[in-house]
JSON list of C-alpha atoms in Angstrom, two decimals:
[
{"chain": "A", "resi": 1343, "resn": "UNK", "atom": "CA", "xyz": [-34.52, 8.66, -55.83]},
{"chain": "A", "resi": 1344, "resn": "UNK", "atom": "CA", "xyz": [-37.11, 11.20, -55.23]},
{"chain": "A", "resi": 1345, "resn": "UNK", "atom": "CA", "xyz": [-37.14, 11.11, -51.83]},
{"chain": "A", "resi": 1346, "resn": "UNK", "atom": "CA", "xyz": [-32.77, 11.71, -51.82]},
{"chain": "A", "resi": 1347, "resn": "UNK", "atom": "CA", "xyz": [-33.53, 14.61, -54.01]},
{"chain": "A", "resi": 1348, "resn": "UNK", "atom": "CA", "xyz": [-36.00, 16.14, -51.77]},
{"chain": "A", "resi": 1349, "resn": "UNK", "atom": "CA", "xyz": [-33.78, 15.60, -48.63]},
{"chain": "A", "resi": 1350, "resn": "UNK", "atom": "CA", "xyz": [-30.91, 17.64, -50.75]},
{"chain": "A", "resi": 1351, "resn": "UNK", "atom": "CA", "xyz": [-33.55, 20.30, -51.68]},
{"chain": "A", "resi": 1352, "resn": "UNK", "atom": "CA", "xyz": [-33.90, 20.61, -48.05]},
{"chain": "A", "resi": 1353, "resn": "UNK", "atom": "CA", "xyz": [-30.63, 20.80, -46.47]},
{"chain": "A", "resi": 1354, "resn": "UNK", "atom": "CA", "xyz": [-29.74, 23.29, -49.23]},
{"chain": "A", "resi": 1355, "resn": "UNK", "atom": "CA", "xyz": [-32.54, 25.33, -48.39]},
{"chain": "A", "resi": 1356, "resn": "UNK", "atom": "CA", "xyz": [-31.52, 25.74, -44.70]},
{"chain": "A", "resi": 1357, "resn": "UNK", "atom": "CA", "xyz": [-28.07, 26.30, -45.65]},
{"chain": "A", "resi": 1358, "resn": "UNK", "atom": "CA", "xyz": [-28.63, 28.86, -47.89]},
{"chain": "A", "resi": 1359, "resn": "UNK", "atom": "CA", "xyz": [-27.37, 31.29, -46.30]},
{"chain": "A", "resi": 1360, "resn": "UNK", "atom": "CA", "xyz": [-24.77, 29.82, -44.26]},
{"chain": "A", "resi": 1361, "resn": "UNK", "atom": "CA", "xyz": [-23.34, 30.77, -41.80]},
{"chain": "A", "resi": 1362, "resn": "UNK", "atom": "CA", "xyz": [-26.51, 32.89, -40.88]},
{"chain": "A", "resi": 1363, "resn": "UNK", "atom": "CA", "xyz": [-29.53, 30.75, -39.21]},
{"chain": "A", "resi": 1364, "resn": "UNK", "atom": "CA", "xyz": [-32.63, 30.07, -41.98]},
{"chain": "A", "resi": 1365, "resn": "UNK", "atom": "CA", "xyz": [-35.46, 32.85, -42.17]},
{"chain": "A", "resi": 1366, "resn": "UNK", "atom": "CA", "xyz": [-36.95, 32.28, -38.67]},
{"chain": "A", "resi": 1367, "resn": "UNK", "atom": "CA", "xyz": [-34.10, 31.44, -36.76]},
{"chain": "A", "resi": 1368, "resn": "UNK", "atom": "CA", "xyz": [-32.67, 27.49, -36.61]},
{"chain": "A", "resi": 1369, "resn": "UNK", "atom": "CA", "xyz": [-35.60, 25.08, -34.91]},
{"chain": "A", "resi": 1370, "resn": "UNK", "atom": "CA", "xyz": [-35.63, 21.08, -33.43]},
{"chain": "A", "resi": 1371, "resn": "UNK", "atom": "CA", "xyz": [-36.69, 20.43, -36.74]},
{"chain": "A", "resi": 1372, "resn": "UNK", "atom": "CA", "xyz": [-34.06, 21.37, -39.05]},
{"chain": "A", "resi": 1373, "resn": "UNK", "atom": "CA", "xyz": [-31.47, 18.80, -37.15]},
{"chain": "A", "resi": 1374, "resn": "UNK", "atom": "CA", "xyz": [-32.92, 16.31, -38.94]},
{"chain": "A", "resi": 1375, "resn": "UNK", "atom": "CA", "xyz": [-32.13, 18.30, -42.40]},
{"chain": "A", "resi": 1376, "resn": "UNK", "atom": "CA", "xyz": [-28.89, 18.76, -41.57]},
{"chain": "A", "resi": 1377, "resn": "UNK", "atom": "CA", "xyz": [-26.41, 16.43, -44.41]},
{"chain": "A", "resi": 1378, "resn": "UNK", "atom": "CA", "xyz": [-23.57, 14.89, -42.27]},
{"chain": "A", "resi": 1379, "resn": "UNK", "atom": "CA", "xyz": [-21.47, 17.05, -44.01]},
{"chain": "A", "resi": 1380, "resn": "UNK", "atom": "CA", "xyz": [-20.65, 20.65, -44.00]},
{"chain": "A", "resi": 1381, "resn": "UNK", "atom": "CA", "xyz": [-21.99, 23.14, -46.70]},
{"chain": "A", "resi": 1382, "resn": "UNK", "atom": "CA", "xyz": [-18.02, 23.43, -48.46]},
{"chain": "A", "resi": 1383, "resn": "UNK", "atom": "CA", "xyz": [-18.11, 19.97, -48.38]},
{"chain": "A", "resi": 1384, "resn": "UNK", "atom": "CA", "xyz": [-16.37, 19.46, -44.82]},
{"chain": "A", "resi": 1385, "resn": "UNK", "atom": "CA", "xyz": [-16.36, 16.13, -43.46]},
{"chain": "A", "resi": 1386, "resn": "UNK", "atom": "CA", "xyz": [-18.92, 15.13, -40.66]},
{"chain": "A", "resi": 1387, "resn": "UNK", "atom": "CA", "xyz": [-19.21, 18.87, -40.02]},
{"chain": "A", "resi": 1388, "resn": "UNK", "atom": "CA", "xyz": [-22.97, 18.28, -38.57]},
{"chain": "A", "resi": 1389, "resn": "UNK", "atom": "CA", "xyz": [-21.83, 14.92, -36.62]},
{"chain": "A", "resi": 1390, "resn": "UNK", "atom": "CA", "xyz": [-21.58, 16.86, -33.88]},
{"chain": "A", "resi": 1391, "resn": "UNK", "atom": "CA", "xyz": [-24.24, 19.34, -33.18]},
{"chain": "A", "resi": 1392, "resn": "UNK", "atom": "CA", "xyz": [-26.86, 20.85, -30.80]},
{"chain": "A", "resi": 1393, "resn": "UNK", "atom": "CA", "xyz": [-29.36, 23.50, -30.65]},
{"chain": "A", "resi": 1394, "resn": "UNK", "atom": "CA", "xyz": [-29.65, 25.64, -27.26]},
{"chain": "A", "resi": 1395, "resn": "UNK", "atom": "CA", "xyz": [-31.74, 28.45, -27.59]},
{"chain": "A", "resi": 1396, "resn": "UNK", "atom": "CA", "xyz": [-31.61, 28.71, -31.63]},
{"chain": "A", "resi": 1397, "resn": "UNK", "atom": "CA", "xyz": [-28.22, 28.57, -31.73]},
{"chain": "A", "resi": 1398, "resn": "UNK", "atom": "CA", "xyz": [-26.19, 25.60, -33.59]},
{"chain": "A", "resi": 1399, "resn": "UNK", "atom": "CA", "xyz": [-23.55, 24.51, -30.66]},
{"chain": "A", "resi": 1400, "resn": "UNK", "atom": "CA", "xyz": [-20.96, 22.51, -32.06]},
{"chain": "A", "resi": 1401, "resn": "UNK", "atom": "CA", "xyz": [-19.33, 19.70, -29.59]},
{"chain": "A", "resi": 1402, "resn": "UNK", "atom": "CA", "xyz": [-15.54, 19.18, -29.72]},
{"chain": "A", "resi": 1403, "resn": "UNK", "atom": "CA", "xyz": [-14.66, 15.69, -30.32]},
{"chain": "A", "resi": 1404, "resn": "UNK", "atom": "CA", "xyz": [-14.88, 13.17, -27.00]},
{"chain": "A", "resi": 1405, "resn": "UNK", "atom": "CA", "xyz": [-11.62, 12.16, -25.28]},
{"chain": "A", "resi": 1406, "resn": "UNK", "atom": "CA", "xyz": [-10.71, 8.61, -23.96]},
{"chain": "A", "resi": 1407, "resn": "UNK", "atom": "CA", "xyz": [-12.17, 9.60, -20.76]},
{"chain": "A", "resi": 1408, "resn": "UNK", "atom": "CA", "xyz": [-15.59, 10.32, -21.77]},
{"chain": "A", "resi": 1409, "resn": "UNK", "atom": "CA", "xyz": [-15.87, 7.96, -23.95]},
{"chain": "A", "resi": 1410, "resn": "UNK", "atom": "CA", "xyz": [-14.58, 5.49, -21.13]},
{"chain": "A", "resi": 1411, "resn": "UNK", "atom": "CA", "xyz": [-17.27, 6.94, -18.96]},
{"chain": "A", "resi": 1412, "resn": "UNK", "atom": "CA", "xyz": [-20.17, 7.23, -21.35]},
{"chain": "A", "resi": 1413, "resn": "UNK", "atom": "CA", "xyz": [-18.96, 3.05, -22.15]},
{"chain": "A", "resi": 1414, "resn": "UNK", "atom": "CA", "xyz": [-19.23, 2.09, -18.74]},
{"chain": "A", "resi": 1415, "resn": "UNK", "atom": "CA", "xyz": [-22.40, 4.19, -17.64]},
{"chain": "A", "resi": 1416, "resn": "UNK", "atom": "CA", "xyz": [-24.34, 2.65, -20.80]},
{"chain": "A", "resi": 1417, "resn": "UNK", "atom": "CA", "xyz": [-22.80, -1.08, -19.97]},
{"chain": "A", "resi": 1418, "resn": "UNK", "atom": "CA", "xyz": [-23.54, -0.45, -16.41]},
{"chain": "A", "resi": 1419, "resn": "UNK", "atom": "CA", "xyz": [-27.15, 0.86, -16.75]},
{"chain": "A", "resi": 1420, "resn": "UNK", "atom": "CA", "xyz": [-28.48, -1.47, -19.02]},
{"chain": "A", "resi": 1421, "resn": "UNK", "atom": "CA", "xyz": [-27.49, -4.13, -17.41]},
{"chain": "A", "resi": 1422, "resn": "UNK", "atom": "CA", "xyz": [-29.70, -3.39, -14.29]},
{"chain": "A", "resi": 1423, "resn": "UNK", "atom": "CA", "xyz": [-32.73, -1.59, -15.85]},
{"chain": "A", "resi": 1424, "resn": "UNK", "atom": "CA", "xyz": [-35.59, -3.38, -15.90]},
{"chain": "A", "resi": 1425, "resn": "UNK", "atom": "CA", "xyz": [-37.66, -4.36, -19.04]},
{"chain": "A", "resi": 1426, "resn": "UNK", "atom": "CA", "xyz": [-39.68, -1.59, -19.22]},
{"chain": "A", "resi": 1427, "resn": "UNK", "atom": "CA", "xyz": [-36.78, 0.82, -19.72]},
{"chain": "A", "resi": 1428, "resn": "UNK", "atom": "CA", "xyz": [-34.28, 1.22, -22.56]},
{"chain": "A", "resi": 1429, "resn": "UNK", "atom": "CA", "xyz": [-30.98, 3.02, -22.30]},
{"chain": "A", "resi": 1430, "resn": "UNK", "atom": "CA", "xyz": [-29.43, 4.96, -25.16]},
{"chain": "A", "resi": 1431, "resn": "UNK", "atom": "CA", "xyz": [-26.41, 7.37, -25.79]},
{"chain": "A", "resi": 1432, "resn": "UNK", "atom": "CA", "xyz": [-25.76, 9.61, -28.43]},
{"chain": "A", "resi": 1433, "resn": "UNK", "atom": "CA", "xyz": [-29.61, 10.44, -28.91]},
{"chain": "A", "resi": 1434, "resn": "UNK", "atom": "CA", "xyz": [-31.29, 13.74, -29.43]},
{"chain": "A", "resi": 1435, "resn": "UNK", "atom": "CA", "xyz": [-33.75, 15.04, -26.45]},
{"chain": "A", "resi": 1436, "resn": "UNK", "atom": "CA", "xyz": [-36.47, 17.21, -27.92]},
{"chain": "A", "resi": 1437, "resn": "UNK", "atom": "CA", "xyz": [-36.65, 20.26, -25.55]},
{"chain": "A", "resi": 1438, "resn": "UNK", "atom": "CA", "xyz": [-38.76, 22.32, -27.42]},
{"chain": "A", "resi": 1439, "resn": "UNK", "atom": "CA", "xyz": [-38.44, 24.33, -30.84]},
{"chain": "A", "resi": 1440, "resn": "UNK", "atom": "CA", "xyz": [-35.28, 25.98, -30.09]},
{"chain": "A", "resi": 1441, "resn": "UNK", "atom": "CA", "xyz": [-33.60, 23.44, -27.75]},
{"chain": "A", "resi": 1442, "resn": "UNK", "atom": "CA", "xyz": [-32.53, 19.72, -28.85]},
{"chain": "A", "resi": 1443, "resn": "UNK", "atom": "CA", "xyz": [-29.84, 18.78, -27.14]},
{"chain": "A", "resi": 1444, "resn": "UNK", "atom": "CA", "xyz": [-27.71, 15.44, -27.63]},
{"chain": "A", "resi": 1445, "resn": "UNK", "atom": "CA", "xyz": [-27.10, 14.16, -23.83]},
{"chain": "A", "resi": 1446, "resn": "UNK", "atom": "CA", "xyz": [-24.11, 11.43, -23.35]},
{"chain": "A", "resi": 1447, "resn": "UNK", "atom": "CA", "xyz": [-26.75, 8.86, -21.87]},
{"chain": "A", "resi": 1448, "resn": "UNK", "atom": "CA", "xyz": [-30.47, 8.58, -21.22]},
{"chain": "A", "resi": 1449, "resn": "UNK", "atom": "CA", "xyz": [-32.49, 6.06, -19.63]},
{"chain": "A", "resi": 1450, "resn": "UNK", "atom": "CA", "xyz": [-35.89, 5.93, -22.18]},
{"chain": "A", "resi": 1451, "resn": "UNK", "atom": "CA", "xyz": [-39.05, 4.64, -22.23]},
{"chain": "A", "resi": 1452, "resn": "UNK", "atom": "CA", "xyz": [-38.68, 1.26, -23.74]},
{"chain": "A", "resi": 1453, "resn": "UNK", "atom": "CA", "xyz": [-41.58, 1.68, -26.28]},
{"chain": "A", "resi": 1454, "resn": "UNK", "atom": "CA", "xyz": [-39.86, 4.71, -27.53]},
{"chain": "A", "resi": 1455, "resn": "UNK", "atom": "CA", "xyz": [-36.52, 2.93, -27.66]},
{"chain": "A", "resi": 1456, "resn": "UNK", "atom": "CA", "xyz": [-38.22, 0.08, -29.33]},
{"chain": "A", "resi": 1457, "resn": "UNK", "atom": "CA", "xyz": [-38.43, 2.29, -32.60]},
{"chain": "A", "resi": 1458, "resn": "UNK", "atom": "CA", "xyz": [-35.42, 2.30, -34.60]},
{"chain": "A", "resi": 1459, "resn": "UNK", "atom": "CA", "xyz": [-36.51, 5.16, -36.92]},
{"chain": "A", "resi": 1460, "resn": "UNK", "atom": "CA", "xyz": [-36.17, 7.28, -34.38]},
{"chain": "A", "resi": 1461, "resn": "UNK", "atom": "CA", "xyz": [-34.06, 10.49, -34.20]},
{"chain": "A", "resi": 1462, "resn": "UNK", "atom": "CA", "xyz": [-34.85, 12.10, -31.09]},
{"chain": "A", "resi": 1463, "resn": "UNK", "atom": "CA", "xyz": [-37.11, 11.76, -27.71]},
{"chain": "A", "resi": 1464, "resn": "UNK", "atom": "CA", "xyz": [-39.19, 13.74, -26.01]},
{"chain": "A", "resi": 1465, "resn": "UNK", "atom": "CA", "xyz": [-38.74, 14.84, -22.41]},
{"chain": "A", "resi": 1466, "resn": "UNK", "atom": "CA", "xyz": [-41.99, 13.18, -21.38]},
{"chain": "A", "resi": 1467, "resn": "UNK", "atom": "CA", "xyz": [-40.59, 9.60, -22.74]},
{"chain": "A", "resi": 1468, "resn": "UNK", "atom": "CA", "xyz": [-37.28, 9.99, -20.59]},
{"chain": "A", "resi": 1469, "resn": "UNK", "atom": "CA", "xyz": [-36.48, 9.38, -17.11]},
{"chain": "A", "resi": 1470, "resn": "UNK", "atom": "CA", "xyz": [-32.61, 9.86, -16.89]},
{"chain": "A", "resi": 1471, "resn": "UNK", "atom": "CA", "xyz": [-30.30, 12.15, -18.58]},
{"chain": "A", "resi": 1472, "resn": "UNK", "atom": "CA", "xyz": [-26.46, 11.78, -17.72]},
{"chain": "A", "resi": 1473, "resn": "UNK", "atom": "CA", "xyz": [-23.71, 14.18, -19.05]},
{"chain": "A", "resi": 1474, "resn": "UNK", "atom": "CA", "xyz": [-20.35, 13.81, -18.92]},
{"chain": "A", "resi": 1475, "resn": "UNK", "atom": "CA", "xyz": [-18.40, 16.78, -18.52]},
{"chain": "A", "resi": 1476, "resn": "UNK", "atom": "CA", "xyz": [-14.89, 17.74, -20.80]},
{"chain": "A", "resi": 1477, "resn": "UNK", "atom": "CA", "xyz": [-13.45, 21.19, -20.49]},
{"chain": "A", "resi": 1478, "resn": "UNK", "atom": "CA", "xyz": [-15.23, 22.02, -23.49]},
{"chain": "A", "resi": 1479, "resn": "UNK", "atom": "CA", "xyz": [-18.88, 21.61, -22.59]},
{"chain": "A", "resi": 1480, "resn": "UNK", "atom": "CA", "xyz": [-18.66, 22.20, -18.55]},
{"chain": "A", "resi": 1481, "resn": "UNK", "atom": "CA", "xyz": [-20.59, 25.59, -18.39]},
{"chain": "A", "resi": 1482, "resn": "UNK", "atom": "CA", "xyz": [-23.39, 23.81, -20.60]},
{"chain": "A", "resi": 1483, "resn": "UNK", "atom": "CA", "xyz": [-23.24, 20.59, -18.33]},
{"chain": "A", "resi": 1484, "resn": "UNK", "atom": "CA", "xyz": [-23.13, 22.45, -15.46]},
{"chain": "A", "resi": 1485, "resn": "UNK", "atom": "CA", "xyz": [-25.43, 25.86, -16.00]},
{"chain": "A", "resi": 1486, "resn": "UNK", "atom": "CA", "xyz": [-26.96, 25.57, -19.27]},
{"chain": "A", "resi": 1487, "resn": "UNK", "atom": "CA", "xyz": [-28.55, 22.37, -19.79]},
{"chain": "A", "resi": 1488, "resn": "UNK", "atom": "CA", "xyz": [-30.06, 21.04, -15.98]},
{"chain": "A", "resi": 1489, "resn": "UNK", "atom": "CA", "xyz": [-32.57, 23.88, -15.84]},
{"chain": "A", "resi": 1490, "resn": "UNK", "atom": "CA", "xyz": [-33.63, 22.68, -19.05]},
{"chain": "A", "resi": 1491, "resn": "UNK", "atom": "CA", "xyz": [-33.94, 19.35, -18.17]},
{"chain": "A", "resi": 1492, "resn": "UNK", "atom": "CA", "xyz": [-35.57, 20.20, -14.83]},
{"chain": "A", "resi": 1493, "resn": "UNK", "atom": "CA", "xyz": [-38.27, 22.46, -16.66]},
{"chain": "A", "resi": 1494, "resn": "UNK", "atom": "CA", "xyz": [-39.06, 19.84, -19.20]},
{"chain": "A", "resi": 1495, "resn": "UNK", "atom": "CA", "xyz": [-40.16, 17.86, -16.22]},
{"chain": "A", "resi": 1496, "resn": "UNK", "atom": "CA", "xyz": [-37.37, 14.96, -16.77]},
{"chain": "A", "resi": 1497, "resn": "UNK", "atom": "CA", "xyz": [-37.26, 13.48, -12.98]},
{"chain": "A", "resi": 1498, "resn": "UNK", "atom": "CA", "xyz": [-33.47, 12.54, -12.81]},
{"chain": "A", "resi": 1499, "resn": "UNK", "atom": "CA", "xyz": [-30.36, 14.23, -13.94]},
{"chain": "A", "resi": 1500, "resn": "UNK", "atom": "CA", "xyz": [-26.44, 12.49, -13.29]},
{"chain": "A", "resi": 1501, "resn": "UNK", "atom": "CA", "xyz": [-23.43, 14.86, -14.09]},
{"chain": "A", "resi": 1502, "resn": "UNK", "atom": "CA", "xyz": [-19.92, 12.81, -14.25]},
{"chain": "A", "resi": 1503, "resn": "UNK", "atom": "CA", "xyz": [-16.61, 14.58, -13.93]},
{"chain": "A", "resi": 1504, "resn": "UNK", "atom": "CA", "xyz": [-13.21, 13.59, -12.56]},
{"chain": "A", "resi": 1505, "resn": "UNK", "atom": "CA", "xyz": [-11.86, 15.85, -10.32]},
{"chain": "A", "resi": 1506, "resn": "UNK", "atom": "CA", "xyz": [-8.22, 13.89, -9.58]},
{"chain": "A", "resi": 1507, "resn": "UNK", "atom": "CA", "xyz": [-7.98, 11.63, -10.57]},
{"chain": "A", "resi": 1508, "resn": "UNK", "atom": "CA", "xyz": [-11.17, 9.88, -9.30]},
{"chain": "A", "resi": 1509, "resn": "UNK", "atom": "CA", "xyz": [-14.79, 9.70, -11.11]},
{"chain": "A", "resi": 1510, "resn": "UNK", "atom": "CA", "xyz": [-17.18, 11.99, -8.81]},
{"chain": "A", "resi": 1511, "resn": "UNK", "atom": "CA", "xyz": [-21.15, 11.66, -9.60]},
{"chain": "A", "resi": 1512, "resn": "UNK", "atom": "CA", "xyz": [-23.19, 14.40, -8.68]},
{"chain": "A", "resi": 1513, "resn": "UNK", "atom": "CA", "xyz": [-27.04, 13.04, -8.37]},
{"chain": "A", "resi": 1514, "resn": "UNK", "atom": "CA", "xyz": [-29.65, 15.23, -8.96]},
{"chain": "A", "resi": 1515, "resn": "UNK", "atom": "CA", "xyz": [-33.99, 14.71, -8.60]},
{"chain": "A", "resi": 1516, "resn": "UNK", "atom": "CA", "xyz": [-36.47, 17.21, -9.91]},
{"chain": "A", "resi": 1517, "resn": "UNK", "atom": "CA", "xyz": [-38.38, 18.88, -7.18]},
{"chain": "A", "resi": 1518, "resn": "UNK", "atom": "CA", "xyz": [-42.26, 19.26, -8.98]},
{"chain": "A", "resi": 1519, "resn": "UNK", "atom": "CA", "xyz": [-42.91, 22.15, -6.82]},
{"chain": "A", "resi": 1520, "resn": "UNK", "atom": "CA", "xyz": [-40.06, 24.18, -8.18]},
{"chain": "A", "resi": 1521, "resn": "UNK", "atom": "CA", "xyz": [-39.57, 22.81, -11.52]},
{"chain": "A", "resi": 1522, "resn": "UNK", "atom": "CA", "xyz": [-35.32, 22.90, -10.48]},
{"chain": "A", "resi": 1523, "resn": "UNK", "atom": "CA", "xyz": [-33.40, 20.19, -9.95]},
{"chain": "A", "resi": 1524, "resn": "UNK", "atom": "CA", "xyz": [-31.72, 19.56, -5.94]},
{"chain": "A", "resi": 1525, "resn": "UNK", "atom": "CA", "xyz": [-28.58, 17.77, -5.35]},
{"chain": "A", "resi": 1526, "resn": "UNK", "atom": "CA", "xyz": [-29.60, 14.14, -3.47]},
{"chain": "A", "resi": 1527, "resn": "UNK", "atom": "CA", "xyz": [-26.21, 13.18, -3.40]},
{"chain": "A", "resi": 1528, "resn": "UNK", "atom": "CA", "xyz": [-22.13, 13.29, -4.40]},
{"chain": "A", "resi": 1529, "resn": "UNK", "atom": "CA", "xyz": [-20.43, 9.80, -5.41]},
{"chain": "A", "resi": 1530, "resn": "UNK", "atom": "CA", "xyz": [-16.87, 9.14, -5.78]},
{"chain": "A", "resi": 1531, "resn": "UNK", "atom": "CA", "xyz": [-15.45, 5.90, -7.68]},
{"chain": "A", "resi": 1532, "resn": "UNK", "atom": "CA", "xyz": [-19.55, 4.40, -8.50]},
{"chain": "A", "resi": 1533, "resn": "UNK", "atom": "CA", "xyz": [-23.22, 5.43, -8.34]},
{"chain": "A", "resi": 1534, "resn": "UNK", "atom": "CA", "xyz": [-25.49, 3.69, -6.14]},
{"chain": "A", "resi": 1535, "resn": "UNK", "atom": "CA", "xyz": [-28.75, 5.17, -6.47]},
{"chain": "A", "resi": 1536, "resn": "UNK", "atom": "CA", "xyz": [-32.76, 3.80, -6.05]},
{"chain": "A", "resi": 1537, "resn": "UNK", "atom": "CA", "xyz": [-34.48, 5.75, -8.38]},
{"chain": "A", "resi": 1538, "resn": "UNK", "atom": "CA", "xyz": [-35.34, 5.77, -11.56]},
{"chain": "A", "resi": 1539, "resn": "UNK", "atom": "CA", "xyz": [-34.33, 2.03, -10.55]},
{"chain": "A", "resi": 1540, "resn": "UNK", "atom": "CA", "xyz": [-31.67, 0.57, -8.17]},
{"chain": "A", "resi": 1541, "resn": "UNK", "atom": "CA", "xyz": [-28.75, 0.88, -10.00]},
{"chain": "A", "resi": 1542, "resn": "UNK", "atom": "CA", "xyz": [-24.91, 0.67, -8.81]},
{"chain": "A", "resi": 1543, "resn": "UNK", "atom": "CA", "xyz": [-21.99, 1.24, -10.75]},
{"chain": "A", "resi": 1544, "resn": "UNK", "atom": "CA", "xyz": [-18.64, 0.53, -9.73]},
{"chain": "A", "resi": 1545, "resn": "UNK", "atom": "CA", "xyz": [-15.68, 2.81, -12.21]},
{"chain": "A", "resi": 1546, "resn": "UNK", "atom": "CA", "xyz": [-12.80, 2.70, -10.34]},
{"chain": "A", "resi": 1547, "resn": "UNK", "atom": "CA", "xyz": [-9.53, 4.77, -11.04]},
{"chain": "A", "resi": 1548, "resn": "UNK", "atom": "CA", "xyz": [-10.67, 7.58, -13.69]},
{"chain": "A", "resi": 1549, "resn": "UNK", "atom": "CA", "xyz": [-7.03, 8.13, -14.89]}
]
């Protein structure tokens, strides 16, 4: 009971003065303070939620197509990874203390994925992070978040859209001498790819 009453004391302390950040600005850390639900009481108000540069971001909820995508890319990567990878969706990635985003996919150390009291990962335990872009998050898929990645030294980033009708995957790899990410290849209907293992993925028809 003590330790429910202490998680309370602590979510109402960072909500104090909602909708202004906590004294300090909003951190990593406080995601894990946040109650499910909003501070009036709203439903699964903090389901949802990022932090980019110490600001709460607030995710609009998933259509059939991403969540088709996000299905088949975790079905589809799992599958072929070998043991000493885990893949995960849905998952916080620990940036640093302003950043902690929540990436559609990510292919993990399996250690790390091993732990099930886990909450988030840090960049150093993952070697794949896919988004899935919707209308509402394409300037952070697209502008926002791969620098991030790329300067938190994760090796491989995937972005899925559908332009058409059709499923195109744009595959990116880190360059270490740059810290930015370059474009290794564009693939329409699947993903065939080497690295961080051979992988292929056959979609199909996006509609």
């Amino acid at each position: 009971m003590t330790g429910v009453t202490n998680a309370a004391e602590l979510a109402d302390d960072i909500l104090a003065n909602w909708p202004y950040p906590p004294k300090g600005g909003w951190t990593a850390d406080h995601l894990d303070r946040l109650p499910l639900d909003g501070p009036n009481g709203e439903p699964e108000f903090f389901i949802r939620v990022e932090l980019i540069d110490g600001a709460l971001v607030f995710r609009s909820p998933q259509t059939r197509f991403h969540e088709r995508m996000v299905s088949s890319l975790r079905i589809g990567l799992s599958g072929q990874a070998p043991a000493v990878f885990s893949v995960v969706g849905g998952m916080d990635l620990w940036l640093d203390a302003h950043s902690r985003t929540c990436p559609d996919v990510m292919v993990i150390d399996a250690v790390a994925g091993a732990d099930l009291d886990r909450t988030s990962y840090q960049a150093e335990e993952v070697y794949l992070v896919v988004e899935v872009v919707s209308p509402e998050s394409a300037h952070r898929d697209r502008v926002v978040k791969p620098p991030k990645y790329a300067r938190s030294g994760i090796s491989h980033f995937w972005r899925v859209e559908k332009k058409e009708n059709q499923l195109v995957v744009y595959v990116f790899e880190l360059d270490p001498a740059t810290c930015a990410y370059g474009l290794v290849k564009i693939d329409r209907g699947r993903v065939a790819v080497d690295l961080p293992f051979p992988v292929d993925i056959a979609f199909g028809n996006a509609g």
